[in-house]
PDB file of C-alpha atoms in Angstrom:
ATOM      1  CA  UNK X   1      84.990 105.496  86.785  1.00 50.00           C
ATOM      2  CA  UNK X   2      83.034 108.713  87.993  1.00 64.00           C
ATOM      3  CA  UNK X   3      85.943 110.825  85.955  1.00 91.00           C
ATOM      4  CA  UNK X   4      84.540 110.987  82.716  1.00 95.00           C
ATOM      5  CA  UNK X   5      80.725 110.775  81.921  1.00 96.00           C
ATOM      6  CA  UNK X   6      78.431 111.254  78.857  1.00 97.00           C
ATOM      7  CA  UNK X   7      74.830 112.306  78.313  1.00 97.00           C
ATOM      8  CA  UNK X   8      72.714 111.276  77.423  1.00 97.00           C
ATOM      9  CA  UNK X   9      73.291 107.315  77.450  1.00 96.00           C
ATOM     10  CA  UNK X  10      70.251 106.831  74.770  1.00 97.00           C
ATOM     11  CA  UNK X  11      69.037 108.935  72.426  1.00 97.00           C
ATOM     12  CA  UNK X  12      66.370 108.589  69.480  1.00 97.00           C
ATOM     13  CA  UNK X  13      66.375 111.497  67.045  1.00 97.00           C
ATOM     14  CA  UNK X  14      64.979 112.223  63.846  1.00 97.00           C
ATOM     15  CA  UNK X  15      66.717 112.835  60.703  1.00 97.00           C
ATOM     16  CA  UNK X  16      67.846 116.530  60.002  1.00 97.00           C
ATOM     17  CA  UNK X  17      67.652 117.191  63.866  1.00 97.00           C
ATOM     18  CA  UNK X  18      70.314 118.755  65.553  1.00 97.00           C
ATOM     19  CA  UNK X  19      71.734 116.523  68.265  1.00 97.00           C
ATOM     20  CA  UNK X  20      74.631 117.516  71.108  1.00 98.00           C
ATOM     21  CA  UNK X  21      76.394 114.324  72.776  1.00 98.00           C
ATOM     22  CA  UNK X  22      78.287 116.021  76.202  1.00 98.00           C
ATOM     23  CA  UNK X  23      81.069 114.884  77.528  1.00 98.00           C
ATOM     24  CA  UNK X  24      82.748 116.078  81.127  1.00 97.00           C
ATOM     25  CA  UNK X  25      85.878 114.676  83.191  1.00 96.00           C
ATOM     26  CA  UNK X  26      87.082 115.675  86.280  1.00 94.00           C
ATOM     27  CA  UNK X  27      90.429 115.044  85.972  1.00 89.00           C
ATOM     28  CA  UNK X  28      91.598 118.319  84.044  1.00 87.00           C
ATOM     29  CA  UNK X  29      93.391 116.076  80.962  1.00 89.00           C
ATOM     30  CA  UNK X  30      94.554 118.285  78.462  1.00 89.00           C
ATOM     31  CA  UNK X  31      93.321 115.865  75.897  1.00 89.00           C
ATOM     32  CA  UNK X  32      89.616 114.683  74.865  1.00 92.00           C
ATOM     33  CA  UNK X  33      88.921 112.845  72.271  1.00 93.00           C
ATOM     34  CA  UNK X  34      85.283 111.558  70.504  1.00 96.00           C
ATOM     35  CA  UNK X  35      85.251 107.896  68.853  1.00 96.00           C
ATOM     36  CA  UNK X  36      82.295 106.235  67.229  1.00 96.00           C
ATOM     37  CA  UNK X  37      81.756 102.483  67.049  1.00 93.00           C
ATOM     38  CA  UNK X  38      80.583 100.541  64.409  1.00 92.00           C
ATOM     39  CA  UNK X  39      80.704  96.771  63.427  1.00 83.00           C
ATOM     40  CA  UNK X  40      83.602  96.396  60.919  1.00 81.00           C
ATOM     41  CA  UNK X  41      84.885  99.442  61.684  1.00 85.00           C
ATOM     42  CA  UNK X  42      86.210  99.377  65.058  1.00 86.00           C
ATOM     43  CA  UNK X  43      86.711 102.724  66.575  1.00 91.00           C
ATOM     44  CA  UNK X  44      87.064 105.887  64.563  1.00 92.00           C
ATOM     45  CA  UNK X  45      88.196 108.956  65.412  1.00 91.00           C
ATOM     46  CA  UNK X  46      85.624 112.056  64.787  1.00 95.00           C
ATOM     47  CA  UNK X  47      87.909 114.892  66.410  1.00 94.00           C
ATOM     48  CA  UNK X  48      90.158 115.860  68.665  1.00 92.00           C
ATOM     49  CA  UNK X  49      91.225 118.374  71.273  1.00 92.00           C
ATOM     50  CA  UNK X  50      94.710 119.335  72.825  1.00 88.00           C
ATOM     51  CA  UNK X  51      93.109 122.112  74.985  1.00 90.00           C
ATOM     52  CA  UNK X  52      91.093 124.343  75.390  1.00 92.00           C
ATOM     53  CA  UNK X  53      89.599 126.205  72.518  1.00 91.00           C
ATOM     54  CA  UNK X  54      92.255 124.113  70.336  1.00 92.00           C
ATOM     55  CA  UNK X  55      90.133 121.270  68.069  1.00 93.00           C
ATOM     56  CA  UNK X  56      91.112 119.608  65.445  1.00 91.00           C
ATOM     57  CA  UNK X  57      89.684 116.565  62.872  1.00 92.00           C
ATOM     58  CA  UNK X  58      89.979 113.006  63.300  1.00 89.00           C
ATOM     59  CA  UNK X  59      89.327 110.583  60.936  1.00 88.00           C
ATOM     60  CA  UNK X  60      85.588 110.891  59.975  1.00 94.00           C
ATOM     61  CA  UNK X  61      84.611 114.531  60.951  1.00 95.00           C
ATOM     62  CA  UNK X  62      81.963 115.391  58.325  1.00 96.00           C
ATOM     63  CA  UNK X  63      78.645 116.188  59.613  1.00 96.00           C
ATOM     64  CA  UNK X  64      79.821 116.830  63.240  1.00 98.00           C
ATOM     65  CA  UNK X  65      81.144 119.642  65.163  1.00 97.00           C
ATOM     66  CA  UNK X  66      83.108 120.387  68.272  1.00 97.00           C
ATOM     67  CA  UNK X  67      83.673 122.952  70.713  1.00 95.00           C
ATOM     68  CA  UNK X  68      86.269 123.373  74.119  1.00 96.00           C
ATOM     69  CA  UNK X  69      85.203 126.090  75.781  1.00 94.00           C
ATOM     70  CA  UNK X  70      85.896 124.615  79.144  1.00 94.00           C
ATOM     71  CA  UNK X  71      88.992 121.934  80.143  1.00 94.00           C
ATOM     72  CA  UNK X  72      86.310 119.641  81.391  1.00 95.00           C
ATOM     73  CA  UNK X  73      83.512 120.039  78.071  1.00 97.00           C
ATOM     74  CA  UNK X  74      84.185 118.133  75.211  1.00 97.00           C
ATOM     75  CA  UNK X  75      80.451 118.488  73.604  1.00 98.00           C
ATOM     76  CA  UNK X  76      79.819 116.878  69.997  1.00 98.00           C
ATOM     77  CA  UNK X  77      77.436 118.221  67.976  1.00 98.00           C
ATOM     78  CA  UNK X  78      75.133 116.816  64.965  1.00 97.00           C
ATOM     79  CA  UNK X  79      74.237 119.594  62.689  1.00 95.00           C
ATOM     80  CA  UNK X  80      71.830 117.514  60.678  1.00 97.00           C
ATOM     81  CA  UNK X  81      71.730 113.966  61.598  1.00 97.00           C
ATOM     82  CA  UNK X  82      71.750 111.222  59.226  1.00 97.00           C
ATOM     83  CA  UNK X  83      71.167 107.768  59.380  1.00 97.00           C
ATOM     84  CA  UNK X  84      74.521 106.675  58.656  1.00 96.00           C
ATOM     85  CA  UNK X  85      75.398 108.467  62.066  1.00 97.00           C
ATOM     86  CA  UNK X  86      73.469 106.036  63.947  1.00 97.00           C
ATOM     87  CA  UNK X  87      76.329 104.507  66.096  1.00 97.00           C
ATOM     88  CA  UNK X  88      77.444 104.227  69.939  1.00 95.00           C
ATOM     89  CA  UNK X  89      80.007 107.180  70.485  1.00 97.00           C
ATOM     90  CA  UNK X  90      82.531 106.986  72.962  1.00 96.00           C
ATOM     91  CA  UNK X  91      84.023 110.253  74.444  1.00 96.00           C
ATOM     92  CA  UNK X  92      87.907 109.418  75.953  1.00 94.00           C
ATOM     93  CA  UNK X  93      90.090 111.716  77.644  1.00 92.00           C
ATOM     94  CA  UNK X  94      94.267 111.293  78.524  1.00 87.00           C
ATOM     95  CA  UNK X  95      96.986 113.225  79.848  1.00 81.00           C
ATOM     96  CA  UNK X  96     100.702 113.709  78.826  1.00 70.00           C
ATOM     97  CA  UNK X  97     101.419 113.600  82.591  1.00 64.00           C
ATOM     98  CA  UNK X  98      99.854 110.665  83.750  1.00 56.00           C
ATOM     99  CA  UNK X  99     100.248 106.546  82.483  1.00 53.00           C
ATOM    100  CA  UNK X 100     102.086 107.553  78.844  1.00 50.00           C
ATOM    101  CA  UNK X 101      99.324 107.800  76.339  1.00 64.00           C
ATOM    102  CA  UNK X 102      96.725 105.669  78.079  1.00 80.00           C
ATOM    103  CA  UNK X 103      93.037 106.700  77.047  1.00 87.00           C
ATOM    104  CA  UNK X 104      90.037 106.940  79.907  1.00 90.00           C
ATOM    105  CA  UNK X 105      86.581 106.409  77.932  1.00 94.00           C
ATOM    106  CA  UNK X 106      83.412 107.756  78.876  1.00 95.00           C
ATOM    107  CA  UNK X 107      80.511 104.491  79.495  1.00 94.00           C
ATOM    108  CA  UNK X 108      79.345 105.994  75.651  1.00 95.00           C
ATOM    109  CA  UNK X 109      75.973 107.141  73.848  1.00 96.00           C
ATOM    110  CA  UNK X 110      74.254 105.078  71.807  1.00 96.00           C
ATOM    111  CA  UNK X 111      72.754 107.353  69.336  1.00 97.00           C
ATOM    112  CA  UNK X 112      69.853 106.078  66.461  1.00 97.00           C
ATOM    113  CA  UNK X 113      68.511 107.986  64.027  1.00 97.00           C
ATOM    114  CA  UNK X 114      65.237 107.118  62.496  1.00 96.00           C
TER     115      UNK X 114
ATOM    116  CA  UNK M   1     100.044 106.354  57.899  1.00 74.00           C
ATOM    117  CA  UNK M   2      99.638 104.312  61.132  1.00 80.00           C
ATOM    118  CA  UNK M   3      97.099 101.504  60.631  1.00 89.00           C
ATOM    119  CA  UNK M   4      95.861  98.511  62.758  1.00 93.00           C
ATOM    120  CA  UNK M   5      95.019  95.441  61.320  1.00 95.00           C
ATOM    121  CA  UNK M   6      93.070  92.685  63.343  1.00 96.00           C
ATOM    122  CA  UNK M   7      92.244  89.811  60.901  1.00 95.00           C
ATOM    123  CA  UNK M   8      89.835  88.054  63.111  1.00 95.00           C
ATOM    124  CA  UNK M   9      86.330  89.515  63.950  1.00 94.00           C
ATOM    125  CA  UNK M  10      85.395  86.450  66.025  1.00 96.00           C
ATOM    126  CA  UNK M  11      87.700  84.142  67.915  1.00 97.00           C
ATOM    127  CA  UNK M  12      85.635  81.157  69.861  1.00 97.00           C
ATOM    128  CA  UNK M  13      87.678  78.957  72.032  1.00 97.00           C
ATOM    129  CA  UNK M  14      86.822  76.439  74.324  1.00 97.00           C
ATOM    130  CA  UNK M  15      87.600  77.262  78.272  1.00 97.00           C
ATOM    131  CA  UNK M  16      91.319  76.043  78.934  1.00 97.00           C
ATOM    132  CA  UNK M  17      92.547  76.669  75.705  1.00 97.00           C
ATOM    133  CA  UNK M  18      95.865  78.745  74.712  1.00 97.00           C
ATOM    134  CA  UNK M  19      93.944  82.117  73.342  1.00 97.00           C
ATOM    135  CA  UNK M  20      95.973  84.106  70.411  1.00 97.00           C
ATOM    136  CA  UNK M  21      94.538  87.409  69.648  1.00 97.00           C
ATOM    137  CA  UNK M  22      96.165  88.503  66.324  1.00 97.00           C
ATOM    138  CA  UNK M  23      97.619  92.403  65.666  1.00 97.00           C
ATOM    139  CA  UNK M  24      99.421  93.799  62.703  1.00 96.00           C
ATOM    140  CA  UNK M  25     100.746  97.335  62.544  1.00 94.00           C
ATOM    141  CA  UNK M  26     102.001  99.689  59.950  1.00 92.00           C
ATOM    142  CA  UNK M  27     103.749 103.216  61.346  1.00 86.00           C
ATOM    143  CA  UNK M  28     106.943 104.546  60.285  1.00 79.00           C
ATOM    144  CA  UNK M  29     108.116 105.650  63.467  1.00 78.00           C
ATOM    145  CA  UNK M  30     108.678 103.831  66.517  1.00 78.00           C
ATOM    146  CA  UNK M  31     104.953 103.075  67.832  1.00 82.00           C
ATOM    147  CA  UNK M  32     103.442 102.793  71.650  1.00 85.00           C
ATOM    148  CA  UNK M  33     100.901 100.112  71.264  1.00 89.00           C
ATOM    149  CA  UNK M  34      98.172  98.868  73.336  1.00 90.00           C
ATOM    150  CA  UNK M  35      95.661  96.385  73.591  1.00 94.00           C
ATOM    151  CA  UNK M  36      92.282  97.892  74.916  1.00 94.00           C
ATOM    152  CA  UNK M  37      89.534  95.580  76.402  1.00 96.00           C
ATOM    153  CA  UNK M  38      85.762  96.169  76.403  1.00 94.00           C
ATOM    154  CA  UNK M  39      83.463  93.798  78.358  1.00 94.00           C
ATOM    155  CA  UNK M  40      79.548  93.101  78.017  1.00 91.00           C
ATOM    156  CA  UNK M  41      78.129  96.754  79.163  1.00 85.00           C
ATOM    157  CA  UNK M  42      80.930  98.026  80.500  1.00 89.00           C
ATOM    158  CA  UNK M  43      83.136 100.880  79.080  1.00 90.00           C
ATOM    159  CA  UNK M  44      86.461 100.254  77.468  1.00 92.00           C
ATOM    160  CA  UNK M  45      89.629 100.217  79.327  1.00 91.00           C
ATOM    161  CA  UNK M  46      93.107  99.594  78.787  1.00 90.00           C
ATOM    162  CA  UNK M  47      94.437  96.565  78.882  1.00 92.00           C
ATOM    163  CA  UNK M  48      98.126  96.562  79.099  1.00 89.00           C
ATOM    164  CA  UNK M  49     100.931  98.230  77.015  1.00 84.00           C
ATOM    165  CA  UNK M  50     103.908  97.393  75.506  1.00 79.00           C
ATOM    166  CA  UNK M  51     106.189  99.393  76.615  1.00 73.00           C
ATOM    167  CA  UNK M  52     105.398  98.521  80.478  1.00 73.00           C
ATOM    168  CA  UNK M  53     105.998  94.535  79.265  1.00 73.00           C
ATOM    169  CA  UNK M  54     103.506  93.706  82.258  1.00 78.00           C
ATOM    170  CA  UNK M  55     101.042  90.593  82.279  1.00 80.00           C
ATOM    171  CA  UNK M  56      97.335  91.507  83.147  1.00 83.00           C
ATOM    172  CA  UNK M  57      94.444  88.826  84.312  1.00 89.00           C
ATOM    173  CA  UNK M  58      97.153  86.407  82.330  1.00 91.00           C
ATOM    174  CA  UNK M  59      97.481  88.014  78.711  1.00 94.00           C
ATOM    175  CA  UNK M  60     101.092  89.110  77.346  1.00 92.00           C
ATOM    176  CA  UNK M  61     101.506  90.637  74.570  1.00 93.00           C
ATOM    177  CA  UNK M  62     105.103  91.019  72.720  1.00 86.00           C
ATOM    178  CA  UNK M  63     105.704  94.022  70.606  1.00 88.00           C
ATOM    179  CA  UNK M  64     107.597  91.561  67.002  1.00 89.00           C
ATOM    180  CA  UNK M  65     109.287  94.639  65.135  1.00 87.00           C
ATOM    181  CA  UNK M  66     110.505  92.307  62.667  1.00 89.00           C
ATOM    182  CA  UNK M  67     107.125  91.592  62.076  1.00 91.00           C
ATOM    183  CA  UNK M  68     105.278  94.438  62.985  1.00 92.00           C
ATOM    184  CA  UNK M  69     102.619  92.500  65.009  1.00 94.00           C
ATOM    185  CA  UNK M  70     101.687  93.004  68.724  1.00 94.00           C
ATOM    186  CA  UNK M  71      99.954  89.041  69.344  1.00 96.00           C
ATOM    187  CA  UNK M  72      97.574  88.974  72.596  1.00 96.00           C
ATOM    188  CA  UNK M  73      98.223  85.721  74.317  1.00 95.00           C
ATOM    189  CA  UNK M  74      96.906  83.876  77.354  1.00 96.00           C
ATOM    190  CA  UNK M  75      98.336  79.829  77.530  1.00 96.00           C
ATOM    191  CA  UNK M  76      94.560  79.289  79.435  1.00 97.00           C
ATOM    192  CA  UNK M  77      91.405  80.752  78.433  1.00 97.00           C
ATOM    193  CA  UNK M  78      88.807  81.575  81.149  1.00 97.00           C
ATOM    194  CA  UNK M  79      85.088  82.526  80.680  1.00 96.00           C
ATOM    195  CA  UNK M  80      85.589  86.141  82.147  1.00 96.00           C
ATOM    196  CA  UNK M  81      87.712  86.948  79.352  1.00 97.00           C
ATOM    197  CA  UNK M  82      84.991  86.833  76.417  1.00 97.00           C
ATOM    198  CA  UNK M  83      84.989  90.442  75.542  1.00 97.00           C
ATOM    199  CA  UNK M  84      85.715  92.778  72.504  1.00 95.00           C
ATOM    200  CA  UNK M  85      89.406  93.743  71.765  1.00 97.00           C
ATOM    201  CA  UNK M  86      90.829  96.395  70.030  1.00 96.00           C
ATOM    202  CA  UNK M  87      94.765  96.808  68.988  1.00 95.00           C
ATOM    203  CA  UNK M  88      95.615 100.119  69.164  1.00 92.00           C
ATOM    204  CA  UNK M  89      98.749 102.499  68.558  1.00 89.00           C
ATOM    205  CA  UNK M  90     100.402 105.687  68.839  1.00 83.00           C
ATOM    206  CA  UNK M  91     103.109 107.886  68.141  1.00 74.00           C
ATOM    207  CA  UNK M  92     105.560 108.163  70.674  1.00 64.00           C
ATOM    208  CA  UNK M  93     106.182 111.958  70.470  1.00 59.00           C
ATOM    209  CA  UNK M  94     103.912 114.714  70.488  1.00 52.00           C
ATOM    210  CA  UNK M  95      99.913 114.841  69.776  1.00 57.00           C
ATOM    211  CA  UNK M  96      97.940 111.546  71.012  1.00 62.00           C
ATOM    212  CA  UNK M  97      96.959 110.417  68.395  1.00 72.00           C
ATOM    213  CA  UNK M  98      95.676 106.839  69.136  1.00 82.00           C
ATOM    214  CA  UNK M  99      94.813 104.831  65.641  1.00 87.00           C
ATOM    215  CA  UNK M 100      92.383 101.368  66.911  1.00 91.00           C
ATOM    216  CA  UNK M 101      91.755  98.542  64.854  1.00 93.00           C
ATOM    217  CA  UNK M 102      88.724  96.911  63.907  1.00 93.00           C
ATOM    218  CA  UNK M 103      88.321  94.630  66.931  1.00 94.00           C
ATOM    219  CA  UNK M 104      88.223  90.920  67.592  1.00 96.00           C
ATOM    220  CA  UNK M 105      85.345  89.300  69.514  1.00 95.00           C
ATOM    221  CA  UNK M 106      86.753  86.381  71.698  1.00 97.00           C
ATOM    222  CA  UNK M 107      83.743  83.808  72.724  1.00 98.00           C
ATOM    223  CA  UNK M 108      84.807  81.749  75.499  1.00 97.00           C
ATOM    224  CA  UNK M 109      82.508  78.288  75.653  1.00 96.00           C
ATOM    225  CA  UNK M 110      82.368  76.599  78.430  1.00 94.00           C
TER     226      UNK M 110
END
């Protein structure tokens, strides 16, 4: 699906760098949301957003940070990357007024950092 | 808290087998759960719901209050369906939360 994308797909950073995963939809859901995947772990929520210029923590939101400016921008940013955020990151988005609670994920970014 | 629970991290069956993909759930309300589906290099998508009761590419899955388990089933296993699964569930009012368990690789063998 062409409605939500991320960039980049791949990306090798050092650590301490600061790294920004985007995320964009076209379908002007209310709700984005920003997952990371790792073995054992399944999918973890890093934060949230109901809007625009509303954001709010997940489950694991230490060392990254959000912003909404825009209904369609969901970036997630990596103040000071660390190794243990070396995972594939998954950027979903739903809406309240479409298929009841059903998530749309972005094709995800597979992050490492050396 | 609302928690997911998938005991198995690897299910191999042969082709033509009955497939049961296992899913416990803790939540103290009354949950919407899922099952979402994530094949080799492609992103994941959602696979059917309980609350629509609907049968896609063959798997059911029956929401067991009683025992607080949402099972994946399929009575015949094909080789299309090895992918990575993931239980998932929300509240049924309000924010969208959506809690996802660990995952469960099924391995189809020819």
């Amino acid at each position: 699906d062409a409605g939500i994308t991320q960039s980049p797909r791949y990306k090798i950073t050092e650590t301490g760098r600061q790294v920004t995963l985007m995320c964009h939809q076209t379908w002007s859901h209310s709700y984005m949301f920003w997952y990371r995947q790792d073995l054992g772990h399944g999918l973890r929520l890093i934060y949230y957003s109901a809007a625009a210029d509303i954001t709010d923590k997940g489950e694991v939101p230490d060392g990254y940070v959000v912003s909404r400016s825009k209904t369609e921008n969901f970036p997630l940013t990596l103040e000071s990357a660390t190794r243990s955020q070396t995972s594939v990151y998954f950027c979903a988005s739903s809406s309240p007024g479409t298929s009841i609670y059903e998530q749309y994920f972005g094709p995800g970014t597979r992050l490492t950092v050396t | 808290a609302q928690r997911v629970t998938q005991p198995e991290k690897l299910l191999s069956v042969f082709k033509g087998a009955p497939v049961e993909l296992k899913c416990n759930y803790s939540y103290s309300g009354s949950p919407e759960l899922f099952w979402y589906v994530q094949y080799s290099r492609q992103r994941l998508q959602l696979l059917l719901r309980h609350i629509s009761r609907e049968s896609i590419k063959g798997f059911t899955a029956d929401l067991n209050k009683g025992e607080t388990s949402f099972h994946l089933k399929k009575p015949f296993a094909q080789e299309e369906d090895s992918a990575m699964y993931y239980c998932a569930l929300t509240n049924s009012g309000g924010y969208q939360k959506v809690t996802f368990g660990t995952g469960t690789k099924l391995q189809v063998i020819p």
